[in-house]
Coordinates of C-alpha atoms in Angstrom, one line a residue:
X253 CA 0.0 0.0 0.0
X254 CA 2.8 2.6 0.9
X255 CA 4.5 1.8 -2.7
X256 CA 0.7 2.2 -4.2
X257 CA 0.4 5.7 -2.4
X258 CA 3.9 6.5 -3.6
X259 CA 3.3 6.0 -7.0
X260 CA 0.1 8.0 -7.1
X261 CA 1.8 10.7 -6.2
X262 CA 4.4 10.5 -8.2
X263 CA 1.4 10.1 -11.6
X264 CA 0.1 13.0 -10.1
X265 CA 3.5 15.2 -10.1
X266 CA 4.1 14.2 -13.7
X267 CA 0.6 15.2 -14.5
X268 CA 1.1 18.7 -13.4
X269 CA 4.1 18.9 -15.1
X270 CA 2.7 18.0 -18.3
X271 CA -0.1 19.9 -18.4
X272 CA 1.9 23.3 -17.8
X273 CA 4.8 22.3 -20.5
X274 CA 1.6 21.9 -22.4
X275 CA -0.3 25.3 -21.3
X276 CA -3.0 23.1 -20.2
X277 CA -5.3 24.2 -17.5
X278 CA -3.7 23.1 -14.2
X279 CA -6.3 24.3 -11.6
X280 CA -8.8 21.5 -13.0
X281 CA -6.5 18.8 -11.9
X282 CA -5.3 20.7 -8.4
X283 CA -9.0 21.2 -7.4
X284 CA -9.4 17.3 -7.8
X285 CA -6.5 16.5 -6.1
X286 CA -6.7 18.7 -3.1
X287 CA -5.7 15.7 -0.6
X288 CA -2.4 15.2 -2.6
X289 CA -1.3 19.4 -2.2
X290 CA 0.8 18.0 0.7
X291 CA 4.0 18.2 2.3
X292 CA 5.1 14.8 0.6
X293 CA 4.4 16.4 -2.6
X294 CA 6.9 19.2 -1.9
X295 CA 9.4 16.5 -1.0
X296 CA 8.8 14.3 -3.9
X297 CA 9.4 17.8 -6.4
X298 CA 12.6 18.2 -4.9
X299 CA 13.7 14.5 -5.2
X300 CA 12.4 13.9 -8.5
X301 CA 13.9 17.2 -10.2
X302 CA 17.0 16.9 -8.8
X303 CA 17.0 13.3 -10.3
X304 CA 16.1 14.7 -13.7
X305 CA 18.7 17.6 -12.9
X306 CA 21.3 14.9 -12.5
X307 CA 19.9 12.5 -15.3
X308 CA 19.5 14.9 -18.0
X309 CA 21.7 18.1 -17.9
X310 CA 20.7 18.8 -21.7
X311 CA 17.3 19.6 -20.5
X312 CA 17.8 20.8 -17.2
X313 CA 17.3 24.8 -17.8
X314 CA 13.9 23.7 -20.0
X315 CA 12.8 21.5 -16.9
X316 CA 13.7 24.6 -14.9
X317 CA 11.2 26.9 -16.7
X318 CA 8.7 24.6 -16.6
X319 CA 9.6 24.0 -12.4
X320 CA 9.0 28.4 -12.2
X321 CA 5.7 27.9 -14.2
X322 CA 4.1 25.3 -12.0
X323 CA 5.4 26.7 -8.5
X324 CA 4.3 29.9 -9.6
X325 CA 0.6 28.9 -10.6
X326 CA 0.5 26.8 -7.2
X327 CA 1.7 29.3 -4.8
X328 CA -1.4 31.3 -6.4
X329 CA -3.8 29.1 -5.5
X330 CA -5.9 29.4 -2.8
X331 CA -7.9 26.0 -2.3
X332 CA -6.6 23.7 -0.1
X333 CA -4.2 23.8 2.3
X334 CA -2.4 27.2 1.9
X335 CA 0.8 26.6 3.7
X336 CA 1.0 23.3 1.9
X337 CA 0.9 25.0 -1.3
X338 CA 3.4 27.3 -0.1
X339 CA 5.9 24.9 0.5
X340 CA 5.5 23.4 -2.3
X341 CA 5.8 26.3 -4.5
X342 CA 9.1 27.0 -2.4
X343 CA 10.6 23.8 -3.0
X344 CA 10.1 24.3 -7.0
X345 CA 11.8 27.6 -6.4
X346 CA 14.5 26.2 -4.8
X347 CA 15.3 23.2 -6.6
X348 CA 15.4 25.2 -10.1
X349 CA 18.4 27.0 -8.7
X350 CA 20.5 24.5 -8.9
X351 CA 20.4 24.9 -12.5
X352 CA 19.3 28.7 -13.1
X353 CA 22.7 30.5 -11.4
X354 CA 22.8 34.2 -11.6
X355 CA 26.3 33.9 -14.3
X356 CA 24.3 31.4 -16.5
X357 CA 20.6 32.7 -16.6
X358 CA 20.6 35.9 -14.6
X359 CA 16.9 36.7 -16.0
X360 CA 15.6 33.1 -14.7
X361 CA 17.5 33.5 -11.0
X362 CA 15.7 36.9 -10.7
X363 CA 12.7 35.7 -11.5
X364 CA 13.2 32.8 -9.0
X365 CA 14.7 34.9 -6.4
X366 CA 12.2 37.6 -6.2
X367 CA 9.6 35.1 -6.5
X368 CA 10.9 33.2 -3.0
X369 CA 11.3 36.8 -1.6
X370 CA 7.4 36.5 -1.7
X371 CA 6.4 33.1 -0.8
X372 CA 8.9 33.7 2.5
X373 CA 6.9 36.5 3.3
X374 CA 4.0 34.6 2.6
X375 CA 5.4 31.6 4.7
X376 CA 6.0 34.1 7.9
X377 CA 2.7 35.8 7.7
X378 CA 1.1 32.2 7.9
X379 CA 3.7 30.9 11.1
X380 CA 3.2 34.9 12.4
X381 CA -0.9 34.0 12.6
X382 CA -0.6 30.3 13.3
X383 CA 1.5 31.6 16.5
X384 CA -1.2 34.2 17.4
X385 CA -3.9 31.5 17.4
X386 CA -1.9 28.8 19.3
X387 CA -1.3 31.7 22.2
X388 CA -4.9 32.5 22.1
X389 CA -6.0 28.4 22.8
X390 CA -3.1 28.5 25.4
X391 CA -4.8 31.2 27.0
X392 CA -8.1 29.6 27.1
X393 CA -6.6 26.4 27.9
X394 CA -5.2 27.7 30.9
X395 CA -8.2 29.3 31.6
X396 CA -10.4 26.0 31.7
X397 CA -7.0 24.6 34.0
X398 CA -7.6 27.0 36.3
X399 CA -11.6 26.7 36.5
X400 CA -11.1 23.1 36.8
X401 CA -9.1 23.4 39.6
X402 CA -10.9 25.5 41.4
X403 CA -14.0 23.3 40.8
X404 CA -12.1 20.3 42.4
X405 CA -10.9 21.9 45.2
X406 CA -14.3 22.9 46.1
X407 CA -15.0 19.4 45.8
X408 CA -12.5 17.8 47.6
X409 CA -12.8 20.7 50.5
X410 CA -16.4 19.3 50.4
X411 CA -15.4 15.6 50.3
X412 CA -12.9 16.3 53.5
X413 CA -15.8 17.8 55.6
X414 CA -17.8 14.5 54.4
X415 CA -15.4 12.3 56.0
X416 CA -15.2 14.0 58.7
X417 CA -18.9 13.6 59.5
X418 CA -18.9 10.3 58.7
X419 CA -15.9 9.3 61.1
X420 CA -17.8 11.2 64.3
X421 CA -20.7 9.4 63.3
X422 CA -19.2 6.1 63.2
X423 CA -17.0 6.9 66.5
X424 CA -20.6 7.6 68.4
X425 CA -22.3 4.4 67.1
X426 CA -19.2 2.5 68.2
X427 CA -19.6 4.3 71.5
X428 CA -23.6 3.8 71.9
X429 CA -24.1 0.3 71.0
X430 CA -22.3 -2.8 70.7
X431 CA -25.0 -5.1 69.4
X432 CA -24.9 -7.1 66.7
X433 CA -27.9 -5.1 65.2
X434 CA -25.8 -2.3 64.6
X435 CA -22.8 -3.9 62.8
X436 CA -24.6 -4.0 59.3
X437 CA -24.9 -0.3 59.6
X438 CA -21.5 0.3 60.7
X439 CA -20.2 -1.7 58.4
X440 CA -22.0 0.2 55.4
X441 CA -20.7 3.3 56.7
X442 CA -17.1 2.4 56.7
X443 CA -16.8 0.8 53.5
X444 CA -18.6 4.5 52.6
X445 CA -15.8 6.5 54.3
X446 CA -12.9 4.3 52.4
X447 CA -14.7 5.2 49.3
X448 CA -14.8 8.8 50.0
X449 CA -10.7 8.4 51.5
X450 CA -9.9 7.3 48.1
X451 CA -12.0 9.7 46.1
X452 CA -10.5 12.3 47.9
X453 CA -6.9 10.8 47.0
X454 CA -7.9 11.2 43.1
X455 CA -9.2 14.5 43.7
X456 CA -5.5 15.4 45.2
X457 CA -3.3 13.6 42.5
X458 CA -5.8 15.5 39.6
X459 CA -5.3 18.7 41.6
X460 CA -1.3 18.3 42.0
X461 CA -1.4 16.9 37.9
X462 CA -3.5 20.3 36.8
X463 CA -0.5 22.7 38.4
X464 CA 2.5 20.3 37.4
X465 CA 1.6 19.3 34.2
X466 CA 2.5 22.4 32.3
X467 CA 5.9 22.9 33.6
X468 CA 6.8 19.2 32.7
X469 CA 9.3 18.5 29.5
X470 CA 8.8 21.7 28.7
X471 CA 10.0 22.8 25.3
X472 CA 12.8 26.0 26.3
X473 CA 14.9 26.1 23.6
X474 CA 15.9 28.0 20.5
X475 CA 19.5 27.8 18.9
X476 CA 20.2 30.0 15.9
X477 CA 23.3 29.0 13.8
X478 CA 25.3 31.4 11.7
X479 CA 27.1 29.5 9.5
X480 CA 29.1 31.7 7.7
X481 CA 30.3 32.4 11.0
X482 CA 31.0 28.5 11.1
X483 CA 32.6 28.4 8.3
X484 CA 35.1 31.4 8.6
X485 CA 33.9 33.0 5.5
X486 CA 32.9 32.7 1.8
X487 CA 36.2 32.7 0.0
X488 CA 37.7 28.8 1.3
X489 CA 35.0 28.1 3.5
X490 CA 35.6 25.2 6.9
X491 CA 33.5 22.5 7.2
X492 CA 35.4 20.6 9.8
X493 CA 32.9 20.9 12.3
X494 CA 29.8 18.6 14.0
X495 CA 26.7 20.9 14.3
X496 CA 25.9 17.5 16.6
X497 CA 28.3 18.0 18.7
X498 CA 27.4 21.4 18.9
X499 CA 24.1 20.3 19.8
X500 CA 24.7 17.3 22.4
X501 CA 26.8 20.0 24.6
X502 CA 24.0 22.1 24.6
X503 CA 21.5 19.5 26.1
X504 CA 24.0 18.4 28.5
X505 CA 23.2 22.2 30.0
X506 CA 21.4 22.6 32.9
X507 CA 20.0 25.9 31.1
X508 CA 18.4 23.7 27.9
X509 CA 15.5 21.4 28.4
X510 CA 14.4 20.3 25.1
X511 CA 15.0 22.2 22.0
X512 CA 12.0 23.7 20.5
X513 CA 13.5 25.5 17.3
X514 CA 16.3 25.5 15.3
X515 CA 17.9 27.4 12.1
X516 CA 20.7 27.8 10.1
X517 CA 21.4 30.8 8.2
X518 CA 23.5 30.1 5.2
X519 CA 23.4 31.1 1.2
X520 CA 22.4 27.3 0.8
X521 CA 22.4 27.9 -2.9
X522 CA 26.6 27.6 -2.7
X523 CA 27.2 24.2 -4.1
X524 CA 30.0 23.7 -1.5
X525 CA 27.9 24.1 1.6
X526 CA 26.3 20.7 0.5
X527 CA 28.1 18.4 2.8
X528 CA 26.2 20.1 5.5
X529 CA 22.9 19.3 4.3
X530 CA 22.0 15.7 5.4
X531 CA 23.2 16.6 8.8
X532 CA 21.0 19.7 9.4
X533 CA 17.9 17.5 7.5
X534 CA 18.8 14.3 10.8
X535 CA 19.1 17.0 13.4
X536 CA 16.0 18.5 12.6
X537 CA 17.5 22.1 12.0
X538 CA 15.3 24.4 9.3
X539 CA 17.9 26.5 6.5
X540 CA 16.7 29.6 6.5
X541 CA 18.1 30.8 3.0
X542 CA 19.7 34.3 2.5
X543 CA 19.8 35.9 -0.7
X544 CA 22.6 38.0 -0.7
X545 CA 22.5 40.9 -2.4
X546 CA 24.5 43.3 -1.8
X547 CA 27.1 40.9 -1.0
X548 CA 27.8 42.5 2.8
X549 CA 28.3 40.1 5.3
X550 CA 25.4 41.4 7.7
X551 CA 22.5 39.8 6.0
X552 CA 22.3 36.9 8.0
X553 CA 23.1 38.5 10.9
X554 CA 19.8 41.2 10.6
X555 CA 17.7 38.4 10.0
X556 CA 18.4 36.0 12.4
X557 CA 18.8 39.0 14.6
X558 CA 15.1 40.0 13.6
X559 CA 13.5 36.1 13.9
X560 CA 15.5 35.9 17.5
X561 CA 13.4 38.9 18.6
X562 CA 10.2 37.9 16.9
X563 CA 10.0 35.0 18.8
X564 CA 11.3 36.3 22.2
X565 CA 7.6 38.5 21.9
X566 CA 5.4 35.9 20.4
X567 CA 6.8 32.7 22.4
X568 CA 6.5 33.2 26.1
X569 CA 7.7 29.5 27.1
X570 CA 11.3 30.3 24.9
X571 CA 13.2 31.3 27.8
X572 CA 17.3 30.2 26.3
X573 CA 18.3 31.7 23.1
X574 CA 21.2 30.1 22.0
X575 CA 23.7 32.1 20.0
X576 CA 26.0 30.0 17.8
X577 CA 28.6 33.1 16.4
X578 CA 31.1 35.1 17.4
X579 CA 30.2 38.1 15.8
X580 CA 30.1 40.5 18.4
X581 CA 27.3 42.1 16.7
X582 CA 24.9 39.9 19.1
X583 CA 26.1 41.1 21.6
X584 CA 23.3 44.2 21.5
X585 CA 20.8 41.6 20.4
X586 CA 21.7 39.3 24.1
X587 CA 21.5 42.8 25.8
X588 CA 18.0 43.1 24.7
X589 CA 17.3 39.7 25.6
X590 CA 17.8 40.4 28.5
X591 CA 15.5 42.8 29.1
X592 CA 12.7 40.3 28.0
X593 CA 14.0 38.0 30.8
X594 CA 15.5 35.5 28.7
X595 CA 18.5 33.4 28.5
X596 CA 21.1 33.8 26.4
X597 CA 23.9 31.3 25.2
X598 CA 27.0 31.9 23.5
X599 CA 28.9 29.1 21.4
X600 CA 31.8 29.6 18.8
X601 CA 35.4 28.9 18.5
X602 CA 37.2 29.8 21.7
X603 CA 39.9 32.3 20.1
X604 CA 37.2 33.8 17.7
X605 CA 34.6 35.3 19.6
X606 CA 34.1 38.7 20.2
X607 CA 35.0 39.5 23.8
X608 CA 32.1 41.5 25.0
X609 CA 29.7 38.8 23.4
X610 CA 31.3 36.6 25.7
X611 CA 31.1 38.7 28.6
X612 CA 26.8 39.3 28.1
X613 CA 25.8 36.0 27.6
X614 CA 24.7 34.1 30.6
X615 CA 27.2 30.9 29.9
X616 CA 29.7 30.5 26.7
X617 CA 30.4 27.0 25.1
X618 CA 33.3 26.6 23.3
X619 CA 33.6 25.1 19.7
X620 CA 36.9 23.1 18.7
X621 CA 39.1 25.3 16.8
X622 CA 39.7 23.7 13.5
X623 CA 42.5 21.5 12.6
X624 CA 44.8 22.9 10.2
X625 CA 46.9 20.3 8.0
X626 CA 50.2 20.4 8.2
X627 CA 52.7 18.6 5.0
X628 CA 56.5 18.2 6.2
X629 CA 58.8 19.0 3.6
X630 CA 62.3 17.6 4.0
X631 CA 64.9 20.7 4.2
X632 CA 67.3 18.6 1.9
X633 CA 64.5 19.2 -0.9
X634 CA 64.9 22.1 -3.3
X635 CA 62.2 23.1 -5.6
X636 CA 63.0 24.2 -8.6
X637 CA 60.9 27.3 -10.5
X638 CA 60.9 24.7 -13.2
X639 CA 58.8 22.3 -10.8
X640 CA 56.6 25.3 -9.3
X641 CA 55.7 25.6 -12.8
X642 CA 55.0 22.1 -14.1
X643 CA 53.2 21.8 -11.2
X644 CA 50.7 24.6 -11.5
X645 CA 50.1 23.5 -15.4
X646 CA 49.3 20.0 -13.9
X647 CA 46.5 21.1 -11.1
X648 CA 45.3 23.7 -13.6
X649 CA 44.6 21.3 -16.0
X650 CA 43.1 19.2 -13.2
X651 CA 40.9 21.8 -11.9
X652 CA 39.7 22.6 -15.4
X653 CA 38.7 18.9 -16.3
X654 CA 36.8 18.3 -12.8
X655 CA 34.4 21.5 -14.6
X656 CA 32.9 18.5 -16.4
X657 CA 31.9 16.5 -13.3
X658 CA 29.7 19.5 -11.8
X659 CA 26.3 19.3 -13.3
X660 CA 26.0 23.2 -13.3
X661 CA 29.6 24.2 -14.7
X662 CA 28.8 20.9 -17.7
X663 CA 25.7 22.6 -18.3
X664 CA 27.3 25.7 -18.7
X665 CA 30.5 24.5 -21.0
X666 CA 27.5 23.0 -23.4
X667 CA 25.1 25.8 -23.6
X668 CA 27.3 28.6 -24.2
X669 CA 30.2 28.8 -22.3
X670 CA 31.9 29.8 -18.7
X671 CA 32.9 33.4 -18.7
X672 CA 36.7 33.5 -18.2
X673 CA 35.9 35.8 -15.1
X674 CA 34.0 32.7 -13.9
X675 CA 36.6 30.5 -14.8
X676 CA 39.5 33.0 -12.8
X677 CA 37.8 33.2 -9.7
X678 CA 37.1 29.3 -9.8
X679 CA 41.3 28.9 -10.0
X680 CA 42.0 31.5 -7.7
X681 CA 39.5 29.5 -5.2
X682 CA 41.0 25.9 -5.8
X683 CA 44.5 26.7 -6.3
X684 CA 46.6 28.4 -3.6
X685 CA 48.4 31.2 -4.7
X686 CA 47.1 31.0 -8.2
X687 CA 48.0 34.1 -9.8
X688 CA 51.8 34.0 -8.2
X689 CA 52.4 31.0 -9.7
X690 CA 50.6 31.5 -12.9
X691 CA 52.2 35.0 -13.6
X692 CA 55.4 32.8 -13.2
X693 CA 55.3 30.7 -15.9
X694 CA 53.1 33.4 -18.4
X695 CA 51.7 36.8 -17.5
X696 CA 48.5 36.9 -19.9
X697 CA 45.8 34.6 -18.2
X698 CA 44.0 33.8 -22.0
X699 CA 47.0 32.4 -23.1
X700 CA 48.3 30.3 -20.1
X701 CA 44.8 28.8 -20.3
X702 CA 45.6 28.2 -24.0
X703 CA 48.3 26.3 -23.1
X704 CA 46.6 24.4 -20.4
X705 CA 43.5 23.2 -22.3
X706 CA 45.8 22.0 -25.3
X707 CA 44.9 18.4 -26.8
X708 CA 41.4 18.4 -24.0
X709 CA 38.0 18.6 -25.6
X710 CA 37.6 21.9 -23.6
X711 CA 38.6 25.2 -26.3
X712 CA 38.5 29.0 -25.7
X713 CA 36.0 30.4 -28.1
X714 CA 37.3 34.1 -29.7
X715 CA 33.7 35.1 -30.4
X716 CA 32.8 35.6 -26.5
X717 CA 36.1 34.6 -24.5
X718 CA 34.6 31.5 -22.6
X719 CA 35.3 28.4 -22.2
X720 CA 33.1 25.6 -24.2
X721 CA 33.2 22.0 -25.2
X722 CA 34.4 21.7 -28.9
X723 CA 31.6 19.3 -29.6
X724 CA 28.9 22.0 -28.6
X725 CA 31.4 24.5 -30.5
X726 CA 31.5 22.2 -33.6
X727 CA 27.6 22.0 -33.5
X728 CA 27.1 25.8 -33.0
X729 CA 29.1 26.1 -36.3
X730 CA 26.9 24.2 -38.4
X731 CA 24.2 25.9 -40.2
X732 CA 20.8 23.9 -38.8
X733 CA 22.3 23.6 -35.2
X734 CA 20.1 25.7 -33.2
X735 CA 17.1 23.7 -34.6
X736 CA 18.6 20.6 -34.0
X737 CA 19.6 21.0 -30.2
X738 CA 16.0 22.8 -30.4
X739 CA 14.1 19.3 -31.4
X740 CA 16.2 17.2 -29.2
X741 CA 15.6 19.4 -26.0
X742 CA 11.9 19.2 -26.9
X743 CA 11.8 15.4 -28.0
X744 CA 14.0 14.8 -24.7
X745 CA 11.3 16.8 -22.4
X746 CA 8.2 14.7 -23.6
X747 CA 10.4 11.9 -23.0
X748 CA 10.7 12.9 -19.3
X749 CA 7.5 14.0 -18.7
X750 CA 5.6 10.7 -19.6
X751 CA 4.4 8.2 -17.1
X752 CA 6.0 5.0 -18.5
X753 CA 10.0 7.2 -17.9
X754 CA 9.1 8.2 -14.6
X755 CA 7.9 4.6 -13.5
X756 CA 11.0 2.8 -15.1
X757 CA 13.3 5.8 -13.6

């Protein structure tokens, strides 16, 4: 039955995505289907497109369009479940930039971007309302509690003044008679008084329950992780570090009870920030995404800054913030925590946090610096420029030819090209030292890469300076090309998008 369910699903994503490549009508099909606008369905378009992405790189950008279309036309309707849809439409959004990137389709990431600028706001009005209503039933919840337990202490007030008339009454019987006459009617009224002793034991362990019971496993916790802050930066980013770790020394607090919320504020859209990604998905830690741009560091920073105090107003039983930064921009934002009589923790590297950030936050817990490796050279080595220069031609060449293995960058060297900007600031990131070294062995950057991409099926086209495949360079120079790549795109699509692929895929 699960597999059954699956696969309905599955009919039921291709069908939408057939019906807008084919500018079919797609409410029809969402109005029947409203049990199936879920959050499975968001998970099963992320799955299945990066699938496709991976499968079928000639049609990625084409699938892409498509993706925009459909999120778009779902995030607009308004049957069903509205947050479902949302999410839906949001994981369309951000599944299609893994192909549409700002240097390859800048009009198609705009699009995207601005579009997920709305469904966020769309997302956080829902949560923002959602929270209001769940404090209004706490309220009234409370309110019942305390009506309750007022009505039970009435009752067992009266229960107590019960026993207390039965017990005098059975005490002057005892006294007054001792035939055996009497000992059915005694013997009624004490098996009456044990009922009422344990009735009024009930009442207590109810009453003692209705105050308790609130307090109990109480959810205290909300940990906010700036990874950039993690990582040390953009440029050669550090991912040796255990966000678990990070976690388990947290609960071993006395401060945190059980963790209620947590997020991780990160340009998650950088490819190299992937490794991260199964681990914050098993720890149960939402990325918050952060669309840079004007490429300052402090965009993560305002808005975790601004969901921190958001949820220090509208979450009264939040009572530790946890901090994970050193940035001693927080330390303002722990200030004002302060005032709302919260808790704040502090957790980063030991030797990089900011020294008054330490100082405001009620208890600091330090990360492991990073381990730096460390080659030994033997001093009776001598290394020649000769060698220096051999061996930058070698991991040049490497770096080039590992292009091909990145979906995005393959996509790029067959569609058109990888700007020779692009291609600089790749070299620079991969390769230590990459300009000293190149400069070495040629000055002019176009024609050490020449030199580099010699007898490879990568070339430098002269029309546009970028790199390209010569097979898509051979193809572009034939008269019926375009028309050709054209029909195969579109025969490939139709392909995809039929049931019999998607079952056998």
């Amino acid at each position: 039955m699960p597999n059954e369910a699956a696969n309905q699903e599955q009919d039921f994503l291709i069908d939408l995505l057939r019906a807008t490549y084919q500018n079919q009508e797609v409410y029809p099909i969402l109005q029947h289907n409203l049990s199936k606008l879920n959050d499975d369905l968001a998970l099963k378009l992320r799955k299945w497109v990066s699938d496709r992405f991976a499968k079928e790189p000639a049609i990625a950008i084409n699938l892409a369009r498509v993706i925009i279309k459909l999120s778009t036309i779902i995030q607009e309707f308004e049957q069903g479940n509205i947050a479902s849809n949302l999410e839906i439409a949001i994981a369309g959004y951000e599944t299609v930039l893994q192909v549409c990137t700002r240097e390859a389709f800048p009009k198609e990431c705009d699009i995207v971007q601005q579009a997920l600028v709305t469904a966020y706001q769309q997302r956080q009005y829902i949560l923002s309302r959602t929270i209001g209503e769940l404090r209004e039933q706490t309220v009234q919840t409370q309110s019942q509690i305390n009506t309750l337990t007022e009505q039970l202490q009435e009752e067992l007030q009266q229960a107590k003044l019960q026993v207390n008339d039965l017990t005098t009454t059975i005490t002057e019987l005892k006294q007054e008679t001792s035939s055996s006459e009497s000992v059915p009617e005694i013997t009624s009224l004490i098996a009456e008084l044990k009922e009422l002793k344990q009735r009024q034991i009930r009442v207590e362990q109810f009453t003692s329950t209705a105050h308790t019971s609130p307090n109990i496993g109480q959810f205290n916790t909300a940990i906010f992780y700036d990874i950039e802050n993690l990582t040390m930066g953009r440029s050669n980013p550090n991912l040796n570090f255990s966000l678990k770790q990070i976690q388990t020394n947290l609960e071993n607090t006395n401060l945190v009870n059980k963790i209620a919320i947590q997020c991780a504020y990160a340009d998650w859209s950088d490819s190299r920030l992937r490794l991260l990604k199964n681990e914050i998905q098993e720890l149960g830690i939402e990325a918050i995404q952060i669309f840079d741009y004007s490429h300052k560091r402090n965009a993560a920073d305002m808005q975790l800054a601004i969901d921190v105090m958001e949820l220090a107003q509208s979450r009264p039983t939040l009572q530790v913030f946890v901090i994970v930064s050193g940035d001693g921009a927080f330390a303002a934002l722990a200030k004002k925590l302060h005032e709302y009589g919260k808790t704040v923790i502090g957790c980063a590297y030991e030797g990089q946090i900011n020294r008054i950030l330490k100082s405001v936050c009620d208890r600091f817990i330090p990360i492991p610096a990073p381990q730096v490796k460390i080659v030994d050279i033997p001093t009776n080595e001598v290394i020649s420029e000769s060698s220096l220069n051999d061996d930058i031609l070698v991991v040049t060449k490497k770096a080039l030819e590992e292009l091909k293995q990145n979906i995005e960058q393959l996509s790029q060297l067959k569609q058109g090209g990888i700007p020779i900007s692009q291609i600089h600031k790749i070299l620079r990131e991969k390769i230590p030292a990459f300009d000293q070294k190149r400069e070495k062995h040629v000055e002019k950057l176009t024609t050490f890469l020449k030199k580099i991409i010699e007898g490879t099926n990568i070339c430098l086209s002269i029309e546009n300076n970028k790199l390209i495949l010569r097979e898509t360079l051979t193809i572009g120079y034939n008269g019926s090309s375009n028309k050709t790549l054209n029909s195969d795109s579109s025969y490939l699509m139709t392909k995809v998008l039929t049931t019999n692929s998607v079952n056998q895929s």
